[in-house]
Short mmCIF file of C-alpha atoms in Angstrom, two decimals:
data_model
loop_
_atom_site.label_atom_id
_atom_site.label_comp_id
_atom_site.label_asym_id
_atom_site.label_seq_id
_atom_site.Cartn_x
_atom_site.Cartn_y
_atom_site.Cartn_z
CA MET A 1 65.97 146.12 65.69
CA SER A 2 66.04 148.43 68.70
CA ARG A 3 67.68 151.84 68.58
CA ALA A 4 68.64 151.46 72.28
CA ILE A 5 72.01 149.99 73.29
CA ASN A 6 73.49 149.25 76.72
CA VAL A 7 77.30 149.39 76.72
CA ASN A 8 80.02 149.03 79.30
CA ALA A 9 81.48 152.47 78.56
CA THR A 10 81.23 156.00 79.95
CA GLU A 11 78.86 158.62 78.55
CA ASP A 12 81.91 160.58 77.32
CA GLU A 13 83.26 157.56 75.45
CA VAL A 14 79.88 156.84 73.84
CA THR A 15 79.51 160.50 72.85
CA ARG A 16 82.98 160.57 71.24
CA VAL A 17 82.26 157.40 69.24
CA CYS A 18 78.88 158.74 68.11
CA LEU A 19 80.48 161.98 66.90
CA LYS A 20 83.20 160.02 65.09
CA LYS A 21 80.69 157.67 63.42
CA GLY A 22 78.05 160.33 62.67
CA ALA A 23 75.44 158.74 64.94
CA ILE A 24 72.90 161.11 66.52
CA ILE A 25 71.96 160.48 70.15
CA SER A 26 68.30 160.77 71.10
CA ALA A 27 68.75 159.98 74.83
CA MET A 28 71.48 158.75 77.13
CA GLU A 29 71.65 157.69 80.78
CA THR A 30 74.17 156.15 83.14
CA LEU A 31 73.15 152.68 84.35
CA PRO A 32 73.22 152.09 88.14
CA SER A 33 75.31 148.93 87.73
CA GLY A 34 77.82 150.74 85.51
CA GLY A 35 77.82 151.49 81.84
CA THR A 36 75.61 153.63 79.65
CA ARG A 37 72.27 153.24 77.90
CA VAL A 38 72.12 155.18 74.66
CA VAL A 39 69.15 155.59 72.31
CA LEU A 40 69.99 156.65 68.78
CA THR A 41 67.81 158.37 66.21
CA SER A 42 68.16 155.62 63.61
CA GLY A 43 68.45 151.86 63.49
CA ASP A 44 71.39 152.15 61.09
CA SER A 45 73.35 154.13 63.69
CA ALA A 46 72.51 151.50 66.30
CA ILE A 47 73.91 148.76 64.05
CA ILE A 48 77.15 150.72 63.58
CA LEU A 49 77.55 151.29 67.33
CA ARG A 50 76.73 147.65 68.16
CA ALA A 51 79.54 146.59 65.82
CA PHE A 52 81.97 149.11 67.33
CA PHE A 53 81.11 148.17 70.94
CA SER A 54 80.61 144.45 70.22
CA LYS A 55 82.80 143.33 73.13
CA LYS A 56 81.30 145.90 75.52
CA LEU A 57 77.57 145.25 74.99
CA ILE A 58 75.43 144.73 78.10
CA SER A 59 72.25 142.65 78.13
CA ASP A 60 69.08 144.59 77.23
CA ARG A 61 67.74 143.70 80.68
CA ALA A 62 70.24 145.90 82.53
CA ALA A 63 68.75 147.65 85.57
CA ARG A 64 67.88 151.30 84.99
CA THR A 65 67.34 154.26 87.28
CA PRO A 66 63.61 154.91 87.82
CA PHE A 67 62.37 158.10 86.19
CA GLN A 68 61.42 160.78 88.72
CA ARG A 69 59.03 163.39 87.33
CA ALA A 70 59.61 166.94 88.62
CA ARG A 71 56.66 168.55 90.37
#
C-alpha cells in the first residue's frame, strides 16, 4: 500500500491530525485543484490517516504542481 495520500483538507489540518495520531510526514504539498498530498514515513501511518480522512480522500490521480528545480 502507498504511503502517499491525497485528502480534501488543508496542510494545517493534515499536520494537526498527524501530530495527534503520531504519524510522521515525509513530504507534503498543496494540490492545484484544492486539497493536500501527504507522504508519510510508514505504511501503518498511512492506513491510520486513510481511516481518519475516509470521507475526504481524493483519487490518487489528482493533478499535482510540476516540480521546478532551482538553478
